[in-house]
GROMACS .gro file of N, CA and C in nm:
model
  375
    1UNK      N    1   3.183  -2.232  -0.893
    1UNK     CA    2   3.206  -2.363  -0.948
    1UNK      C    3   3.216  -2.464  -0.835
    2UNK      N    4   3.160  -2.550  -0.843
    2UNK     CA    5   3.162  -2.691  -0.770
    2UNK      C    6   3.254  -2.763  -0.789
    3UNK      N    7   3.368  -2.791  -0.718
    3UNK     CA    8   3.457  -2.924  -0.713
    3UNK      C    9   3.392  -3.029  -0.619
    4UNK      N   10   3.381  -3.125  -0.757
    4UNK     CA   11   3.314  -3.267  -0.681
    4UNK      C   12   3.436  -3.319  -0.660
    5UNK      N   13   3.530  -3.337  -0.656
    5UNK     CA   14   3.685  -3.406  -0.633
    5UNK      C   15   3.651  -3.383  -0.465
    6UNK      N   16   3.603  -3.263  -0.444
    6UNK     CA   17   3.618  -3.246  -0.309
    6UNK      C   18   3.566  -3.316  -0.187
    7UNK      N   19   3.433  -3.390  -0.220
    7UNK     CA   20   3.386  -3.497  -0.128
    7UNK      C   21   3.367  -3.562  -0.180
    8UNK      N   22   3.495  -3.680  -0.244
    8UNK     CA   23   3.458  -3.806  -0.285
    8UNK      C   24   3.548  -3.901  -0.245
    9UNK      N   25   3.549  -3.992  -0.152
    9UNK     CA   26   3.618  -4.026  -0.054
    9UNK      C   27   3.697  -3.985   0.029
   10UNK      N   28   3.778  -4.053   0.138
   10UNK     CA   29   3.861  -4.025   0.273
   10UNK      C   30   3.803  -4.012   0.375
   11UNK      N   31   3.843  -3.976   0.447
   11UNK     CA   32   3.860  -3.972   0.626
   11UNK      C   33   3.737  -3.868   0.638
   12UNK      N   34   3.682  -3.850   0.778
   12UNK     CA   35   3.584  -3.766   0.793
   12UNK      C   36   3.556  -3.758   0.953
   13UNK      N   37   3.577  -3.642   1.030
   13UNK     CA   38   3.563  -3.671   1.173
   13UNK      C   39   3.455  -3.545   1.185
   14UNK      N   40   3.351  -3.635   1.273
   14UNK     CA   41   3.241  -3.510   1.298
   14UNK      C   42   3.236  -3.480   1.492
   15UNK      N   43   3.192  -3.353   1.483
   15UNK     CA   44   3.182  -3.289   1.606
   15UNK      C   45   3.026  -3.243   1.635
   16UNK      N   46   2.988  -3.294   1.734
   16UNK     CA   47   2.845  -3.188   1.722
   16UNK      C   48   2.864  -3.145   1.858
   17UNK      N   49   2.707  -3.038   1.890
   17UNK     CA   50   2.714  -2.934   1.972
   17UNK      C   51   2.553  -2.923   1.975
   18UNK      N   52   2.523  -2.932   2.105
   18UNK     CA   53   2.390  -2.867   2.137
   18UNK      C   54   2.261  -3.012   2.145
   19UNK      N   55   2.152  -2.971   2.040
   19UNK     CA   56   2.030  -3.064   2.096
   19UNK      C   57   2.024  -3.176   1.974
   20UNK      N   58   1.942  -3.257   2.048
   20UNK     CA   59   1.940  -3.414   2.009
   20UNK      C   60   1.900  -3.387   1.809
   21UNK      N   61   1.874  -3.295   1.776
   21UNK     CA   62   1.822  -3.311   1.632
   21UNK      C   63   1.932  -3.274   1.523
   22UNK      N   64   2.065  -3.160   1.610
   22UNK     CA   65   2.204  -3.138   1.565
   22UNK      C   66   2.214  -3.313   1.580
   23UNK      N   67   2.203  -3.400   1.673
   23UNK     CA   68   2.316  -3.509   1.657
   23UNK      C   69   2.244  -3.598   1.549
   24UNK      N   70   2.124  -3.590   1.492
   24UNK     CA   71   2.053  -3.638   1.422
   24UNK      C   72   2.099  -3.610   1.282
   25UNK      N   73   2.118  -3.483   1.255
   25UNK     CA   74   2.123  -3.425   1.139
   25UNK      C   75   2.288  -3.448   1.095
   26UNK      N   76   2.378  -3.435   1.219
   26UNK     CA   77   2.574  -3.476   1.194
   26UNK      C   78   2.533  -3.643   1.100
   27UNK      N   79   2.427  -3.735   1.156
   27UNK     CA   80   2.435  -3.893   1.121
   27UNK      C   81   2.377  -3.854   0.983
   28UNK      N   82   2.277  -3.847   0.959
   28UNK     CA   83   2.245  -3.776   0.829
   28UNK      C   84   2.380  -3.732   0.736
   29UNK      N   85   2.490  -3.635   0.760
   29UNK     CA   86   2.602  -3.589   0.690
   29UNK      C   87   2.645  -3.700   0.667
   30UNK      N   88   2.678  -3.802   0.782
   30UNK     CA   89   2.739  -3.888   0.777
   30UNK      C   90   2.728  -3.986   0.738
   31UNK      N   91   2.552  -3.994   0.655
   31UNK     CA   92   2.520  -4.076   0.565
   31UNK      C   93   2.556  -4.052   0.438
   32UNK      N   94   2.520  -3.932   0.391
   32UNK     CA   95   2.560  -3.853   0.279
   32UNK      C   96   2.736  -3.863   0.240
   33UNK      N   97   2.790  -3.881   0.326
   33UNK     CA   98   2.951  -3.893   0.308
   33UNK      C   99   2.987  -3.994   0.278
   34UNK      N  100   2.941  -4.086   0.389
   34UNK     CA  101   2.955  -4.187   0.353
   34UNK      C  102   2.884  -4.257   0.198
   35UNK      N  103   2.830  -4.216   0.167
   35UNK     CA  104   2.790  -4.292   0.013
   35UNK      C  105   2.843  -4.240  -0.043
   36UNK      N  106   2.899  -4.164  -0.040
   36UNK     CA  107   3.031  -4.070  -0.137
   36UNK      C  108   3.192  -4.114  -0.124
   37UNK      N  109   3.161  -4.223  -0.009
   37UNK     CA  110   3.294  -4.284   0.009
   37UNK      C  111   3.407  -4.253   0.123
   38UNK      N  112   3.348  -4.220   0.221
   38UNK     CA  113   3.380  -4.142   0.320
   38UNK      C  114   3.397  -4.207   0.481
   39UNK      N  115   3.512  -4.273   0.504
   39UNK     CA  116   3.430  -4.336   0.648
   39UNK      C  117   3.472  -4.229   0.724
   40UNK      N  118   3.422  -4.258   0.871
   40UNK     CA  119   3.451  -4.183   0.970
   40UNK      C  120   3.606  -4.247   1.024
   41UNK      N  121   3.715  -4.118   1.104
   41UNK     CA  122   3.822  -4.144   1.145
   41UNK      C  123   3.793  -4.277   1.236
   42UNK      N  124   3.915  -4.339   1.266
   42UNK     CA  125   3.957  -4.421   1.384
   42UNK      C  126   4.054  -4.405   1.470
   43UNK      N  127   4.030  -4.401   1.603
   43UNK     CA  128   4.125  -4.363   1.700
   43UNK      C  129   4.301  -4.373   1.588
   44UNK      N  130   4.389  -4.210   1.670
   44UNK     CA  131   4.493  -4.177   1.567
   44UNK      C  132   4.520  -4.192   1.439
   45UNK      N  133   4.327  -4.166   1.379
   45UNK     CA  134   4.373  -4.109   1.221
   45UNK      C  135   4.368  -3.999   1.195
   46UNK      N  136   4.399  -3.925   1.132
   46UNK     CA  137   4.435  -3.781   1.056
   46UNK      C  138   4.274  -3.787   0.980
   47UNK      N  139   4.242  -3.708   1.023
   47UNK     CA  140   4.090  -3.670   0.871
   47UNK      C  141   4.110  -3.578   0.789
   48UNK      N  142   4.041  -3.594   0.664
   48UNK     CA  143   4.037  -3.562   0.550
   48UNK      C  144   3.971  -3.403   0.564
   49UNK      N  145   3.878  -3.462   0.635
   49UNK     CA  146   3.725  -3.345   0.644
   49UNK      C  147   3.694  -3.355   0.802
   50UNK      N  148   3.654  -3.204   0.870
   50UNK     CA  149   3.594  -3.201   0.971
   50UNK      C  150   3.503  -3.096   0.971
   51UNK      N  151   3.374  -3.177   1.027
   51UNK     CA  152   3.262  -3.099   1.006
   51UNK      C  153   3.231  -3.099   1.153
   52UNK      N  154   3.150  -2.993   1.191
   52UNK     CA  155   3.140  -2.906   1.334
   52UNK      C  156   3.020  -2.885   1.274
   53UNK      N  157   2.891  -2.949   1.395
   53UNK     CA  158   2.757  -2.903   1.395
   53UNK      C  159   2.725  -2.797   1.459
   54UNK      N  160   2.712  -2.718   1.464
   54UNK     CA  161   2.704  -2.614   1.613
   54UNK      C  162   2.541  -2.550   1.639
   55UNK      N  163   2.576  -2.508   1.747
   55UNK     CA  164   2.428  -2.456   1.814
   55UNK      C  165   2.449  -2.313   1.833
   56UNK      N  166   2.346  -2.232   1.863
   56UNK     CA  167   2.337  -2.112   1.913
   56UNK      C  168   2.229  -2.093   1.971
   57UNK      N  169   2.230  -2.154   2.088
   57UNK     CA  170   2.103  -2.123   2.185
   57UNK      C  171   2.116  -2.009   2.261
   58UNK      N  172   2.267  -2.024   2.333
   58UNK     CA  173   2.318  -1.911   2.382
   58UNK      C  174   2.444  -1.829   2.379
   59UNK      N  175   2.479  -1.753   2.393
   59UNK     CA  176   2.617  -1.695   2.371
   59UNK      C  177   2.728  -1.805   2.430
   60UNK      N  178   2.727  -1.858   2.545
   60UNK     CA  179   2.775  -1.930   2.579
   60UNK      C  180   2.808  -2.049   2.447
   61UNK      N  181   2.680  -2.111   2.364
   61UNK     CA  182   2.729  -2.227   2.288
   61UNK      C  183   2.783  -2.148   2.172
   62UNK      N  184   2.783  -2.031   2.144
   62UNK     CA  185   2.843  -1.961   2.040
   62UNK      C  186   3.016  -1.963   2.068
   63UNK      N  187   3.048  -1.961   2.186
   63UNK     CA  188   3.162  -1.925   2.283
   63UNK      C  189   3.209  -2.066   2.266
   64UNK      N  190   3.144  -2.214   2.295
   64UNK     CA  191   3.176  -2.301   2.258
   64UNK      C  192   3.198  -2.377   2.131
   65UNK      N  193   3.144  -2.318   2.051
   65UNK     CA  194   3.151  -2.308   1.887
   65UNK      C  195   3.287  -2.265   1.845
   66UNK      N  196   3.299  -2.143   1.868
   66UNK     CA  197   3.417  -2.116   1.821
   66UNK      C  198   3.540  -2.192   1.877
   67UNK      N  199   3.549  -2.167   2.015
   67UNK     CA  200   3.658  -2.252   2.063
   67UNK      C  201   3.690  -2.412   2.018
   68UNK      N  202   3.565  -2.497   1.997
   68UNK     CA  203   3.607  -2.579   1.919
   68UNK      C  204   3.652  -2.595   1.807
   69UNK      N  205   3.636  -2.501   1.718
   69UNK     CA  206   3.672  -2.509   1.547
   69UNK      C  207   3.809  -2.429   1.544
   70UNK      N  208   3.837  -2.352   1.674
   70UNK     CA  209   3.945  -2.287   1.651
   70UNK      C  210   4.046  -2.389   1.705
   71UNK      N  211   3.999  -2.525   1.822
   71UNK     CA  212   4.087  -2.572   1.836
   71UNK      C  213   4.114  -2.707   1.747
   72UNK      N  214   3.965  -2.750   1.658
   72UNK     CA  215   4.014  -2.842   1.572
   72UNK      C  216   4.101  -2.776   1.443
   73UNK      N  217   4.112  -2.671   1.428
   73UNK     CA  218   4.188  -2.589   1.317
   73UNK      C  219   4.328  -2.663   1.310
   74UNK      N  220   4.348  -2.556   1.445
   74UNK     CA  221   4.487  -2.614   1.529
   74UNK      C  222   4.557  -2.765   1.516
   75UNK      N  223   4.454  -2.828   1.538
   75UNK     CA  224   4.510  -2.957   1.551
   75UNK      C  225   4.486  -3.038   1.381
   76UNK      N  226   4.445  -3.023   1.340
   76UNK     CA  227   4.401  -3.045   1.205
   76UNK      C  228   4.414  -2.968   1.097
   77UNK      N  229   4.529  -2.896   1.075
   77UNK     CA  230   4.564  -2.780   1.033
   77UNK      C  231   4.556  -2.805   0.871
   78UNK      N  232   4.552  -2.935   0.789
   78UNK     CA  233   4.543  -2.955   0.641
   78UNK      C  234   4.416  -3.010   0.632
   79UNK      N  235   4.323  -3.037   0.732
   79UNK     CA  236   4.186  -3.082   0.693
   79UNK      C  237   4.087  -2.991   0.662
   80UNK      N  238   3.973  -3.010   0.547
   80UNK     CA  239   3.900  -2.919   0.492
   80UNK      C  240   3.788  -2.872   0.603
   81UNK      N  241   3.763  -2.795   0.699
   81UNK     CA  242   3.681  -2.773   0.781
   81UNK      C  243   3.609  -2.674   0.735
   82UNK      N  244   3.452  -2.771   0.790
   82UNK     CA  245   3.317  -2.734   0.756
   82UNK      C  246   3.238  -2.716   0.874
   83UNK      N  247   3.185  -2.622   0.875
   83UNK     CA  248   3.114  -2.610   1.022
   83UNK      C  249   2.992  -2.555   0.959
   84UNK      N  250   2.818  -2.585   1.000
   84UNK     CA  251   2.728  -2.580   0.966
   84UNK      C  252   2.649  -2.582   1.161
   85UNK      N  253   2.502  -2.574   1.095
   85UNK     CA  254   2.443  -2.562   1.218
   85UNK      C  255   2.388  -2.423   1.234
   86UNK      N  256   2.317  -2.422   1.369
   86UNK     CA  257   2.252  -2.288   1.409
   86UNK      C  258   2.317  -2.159   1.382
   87UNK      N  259   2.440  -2.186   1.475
   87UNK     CA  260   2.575  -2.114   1.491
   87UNK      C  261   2.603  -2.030   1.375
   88UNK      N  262   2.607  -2.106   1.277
   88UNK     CA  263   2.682  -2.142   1.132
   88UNK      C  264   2.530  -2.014   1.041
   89UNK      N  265   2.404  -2.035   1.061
   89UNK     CA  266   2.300  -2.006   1.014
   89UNK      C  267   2.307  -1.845   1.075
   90UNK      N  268   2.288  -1.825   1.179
   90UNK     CA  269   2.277  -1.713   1.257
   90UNK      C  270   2.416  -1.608   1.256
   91UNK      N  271   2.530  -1.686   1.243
   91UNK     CA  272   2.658  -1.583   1.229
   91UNK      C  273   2.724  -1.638   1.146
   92UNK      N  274   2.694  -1.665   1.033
   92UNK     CA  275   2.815  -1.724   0.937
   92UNK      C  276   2.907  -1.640   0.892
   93UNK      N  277   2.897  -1.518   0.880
   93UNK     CA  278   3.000  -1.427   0.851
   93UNK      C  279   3.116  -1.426   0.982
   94UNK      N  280   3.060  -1.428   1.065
   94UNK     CA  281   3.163  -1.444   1.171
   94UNK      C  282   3.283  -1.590   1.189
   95UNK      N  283   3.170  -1.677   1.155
   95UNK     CA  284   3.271  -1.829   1.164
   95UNK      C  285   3.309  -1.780   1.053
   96UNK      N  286   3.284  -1.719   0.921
   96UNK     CA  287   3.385  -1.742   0.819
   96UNK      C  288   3.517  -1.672   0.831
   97UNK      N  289   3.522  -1.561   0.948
   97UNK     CA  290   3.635  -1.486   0.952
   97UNK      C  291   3.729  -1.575   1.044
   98UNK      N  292   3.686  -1.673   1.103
   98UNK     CA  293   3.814  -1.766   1.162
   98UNK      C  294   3.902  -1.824   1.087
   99UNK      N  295   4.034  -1.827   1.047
   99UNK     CA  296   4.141  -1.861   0.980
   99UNK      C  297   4.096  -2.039   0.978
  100UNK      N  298   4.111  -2.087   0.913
  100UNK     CA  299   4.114  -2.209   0.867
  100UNK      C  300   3.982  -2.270   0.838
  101UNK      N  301   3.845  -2.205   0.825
  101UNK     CA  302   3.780  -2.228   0.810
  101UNK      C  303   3.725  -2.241   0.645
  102UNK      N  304   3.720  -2.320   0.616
  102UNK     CA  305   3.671  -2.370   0.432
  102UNK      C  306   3.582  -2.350   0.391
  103UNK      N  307   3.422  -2.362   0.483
  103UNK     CA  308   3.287  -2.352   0.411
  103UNK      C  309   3.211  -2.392   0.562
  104UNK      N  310   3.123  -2.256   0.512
  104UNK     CA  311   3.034  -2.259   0.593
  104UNK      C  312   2.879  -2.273   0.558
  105UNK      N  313   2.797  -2.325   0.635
  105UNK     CA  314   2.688  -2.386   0.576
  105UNK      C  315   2.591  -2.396   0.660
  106UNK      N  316   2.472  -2.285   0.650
  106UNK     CA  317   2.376  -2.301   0.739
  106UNK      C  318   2.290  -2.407   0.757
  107UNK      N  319   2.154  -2.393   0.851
  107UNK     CA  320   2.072  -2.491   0.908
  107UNK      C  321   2.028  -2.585   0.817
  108UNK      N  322   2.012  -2.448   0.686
  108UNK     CA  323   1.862  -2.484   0.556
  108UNK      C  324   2.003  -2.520   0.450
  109UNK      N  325   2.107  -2.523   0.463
  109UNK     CA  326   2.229  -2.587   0.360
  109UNK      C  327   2.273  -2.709   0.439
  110UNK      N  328   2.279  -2.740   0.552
  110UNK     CA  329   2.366  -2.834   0.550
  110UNK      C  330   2.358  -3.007   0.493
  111UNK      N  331   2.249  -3.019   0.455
  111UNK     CA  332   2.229  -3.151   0.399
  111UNK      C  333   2.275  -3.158   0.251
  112UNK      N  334   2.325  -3.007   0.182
  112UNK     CA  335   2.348  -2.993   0.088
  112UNK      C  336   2.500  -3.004   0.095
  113UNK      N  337   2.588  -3.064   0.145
  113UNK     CA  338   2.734  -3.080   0.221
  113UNK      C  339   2.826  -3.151   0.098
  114UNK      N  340   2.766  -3.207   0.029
  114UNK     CA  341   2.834  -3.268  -0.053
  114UNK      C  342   2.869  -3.199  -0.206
  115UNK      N  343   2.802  -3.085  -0.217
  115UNK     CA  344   2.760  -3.003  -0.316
  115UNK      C  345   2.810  -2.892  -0.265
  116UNK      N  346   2.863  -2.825  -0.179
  116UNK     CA  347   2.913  -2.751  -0.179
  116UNK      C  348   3.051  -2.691  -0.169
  117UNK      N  349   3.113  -2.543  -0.246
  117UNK     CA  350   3.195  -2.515  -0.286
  117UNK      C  351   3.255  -2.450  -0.195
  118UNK      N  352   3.438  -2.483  -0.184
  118UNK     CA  353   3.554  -2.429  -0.079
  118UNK      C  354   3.574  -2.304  -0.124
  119UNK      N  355   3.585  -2.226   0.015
  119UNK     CA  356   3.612  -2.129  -0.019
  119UNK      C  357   3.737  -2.066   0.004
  120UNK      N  358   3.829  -2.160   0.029
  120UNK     CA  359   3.941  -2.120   0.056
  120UNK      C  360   4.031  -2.204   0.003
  121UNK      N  361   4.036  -2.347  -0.023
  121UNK     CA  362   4.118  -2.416  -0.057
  121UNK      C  363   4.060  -2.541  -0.097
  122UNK      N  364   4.093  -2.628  -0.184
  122UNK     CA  365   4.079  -2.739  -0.268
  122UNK      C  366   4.165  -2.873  -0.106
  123UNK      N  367   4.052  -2.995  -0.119
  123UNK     CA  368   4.132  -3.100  -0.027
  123UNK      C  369   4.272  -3.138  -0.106
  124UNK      N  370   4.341  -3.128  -0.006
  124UNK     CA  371   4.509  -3.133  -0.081
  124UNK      C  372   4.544  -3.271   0.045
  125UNK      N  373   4.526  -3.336   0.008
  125UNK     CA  374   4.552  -3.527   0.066
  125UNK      C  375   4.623  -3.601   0.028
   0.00000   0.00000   0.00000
C-alpha cells in the first residue's frame, strides 16, 4: 500500500555522491518534491526527508555511501531516509540492512520517489 500522506509537503535535505548525472537526477527529485510541496532545508532546519544519491563506481564510494547515511541517520534520527542511486541499485539489500533506513530505491526507481512505499515507518512530523 502507498501512503501518499508521506510526500506531501515539509522539509527535504538532499545529499549526492559521485558523477555529474547523480547531481542531475537529486535536482530532478527535487523537482518532483517540490511540486508536492516540499522545499529544501535552510541552514539549522531539521528535515522532514533525506534523500542520499549514491554511486558505486568503487568500493571506496560504496564505503562512502554508507558512512554518509549512517551518519545522516545519526544526526537526523526522526527523518524519513531515502537513499537511491547506483549504490542503492547494485546493493540494496545491503543499504536496507542499515538501521534507520526507510526506502530504498534504485537507478530505474528513483524518479518514482514520490510513489513510493516506507518500509519501516510512516513520516511522524
Amino acid at each position: 500500500m502507498i501512503d501518499d500522506t508521506v510526500f506531501n509537503g515539509g522539509t527535504v535535505e538532499y545529499h549526492t555522491l559521485g558523477c555529474k548525472l547523480n547531481f542531475a537526477e537529486t535536482s530532478t527529485i527535487g523537482k518532483i518534491l517540490s511540486d508536492r510541496g516540499f522545499h529544501t532545508t535552510r541552514a539549522g532546519e531539521i528535515p522532514d526527508i533525506v534523500v542520499v544519491n549514491t554511486c558505486s563506481v568503487t568500493e571506496l564510494a560504496d564505503k562512502k555511501g554508507r558512512q554518509l547515511i549512517r551518519r545522516l541517520v545519526k544526526k537526523y534520527p526522526d527523518a524519513l531516509m531515502v537513499v537511491t542511486g547506483c549504490y542503492a541499485q547494485l546493493k540494496g539489500n545491503e543499504i536496507a540492512e542499515i538501521p534507520g533506513v526507510d526506502i530504498v530505491l534504485g537507478s530505474e526507481q528513483k524518479l518514482e520517489i514520490a510513489r513510493a512505499e516506507t518500509r519501516n515507518r510512516p513520516l511522524h512530523r
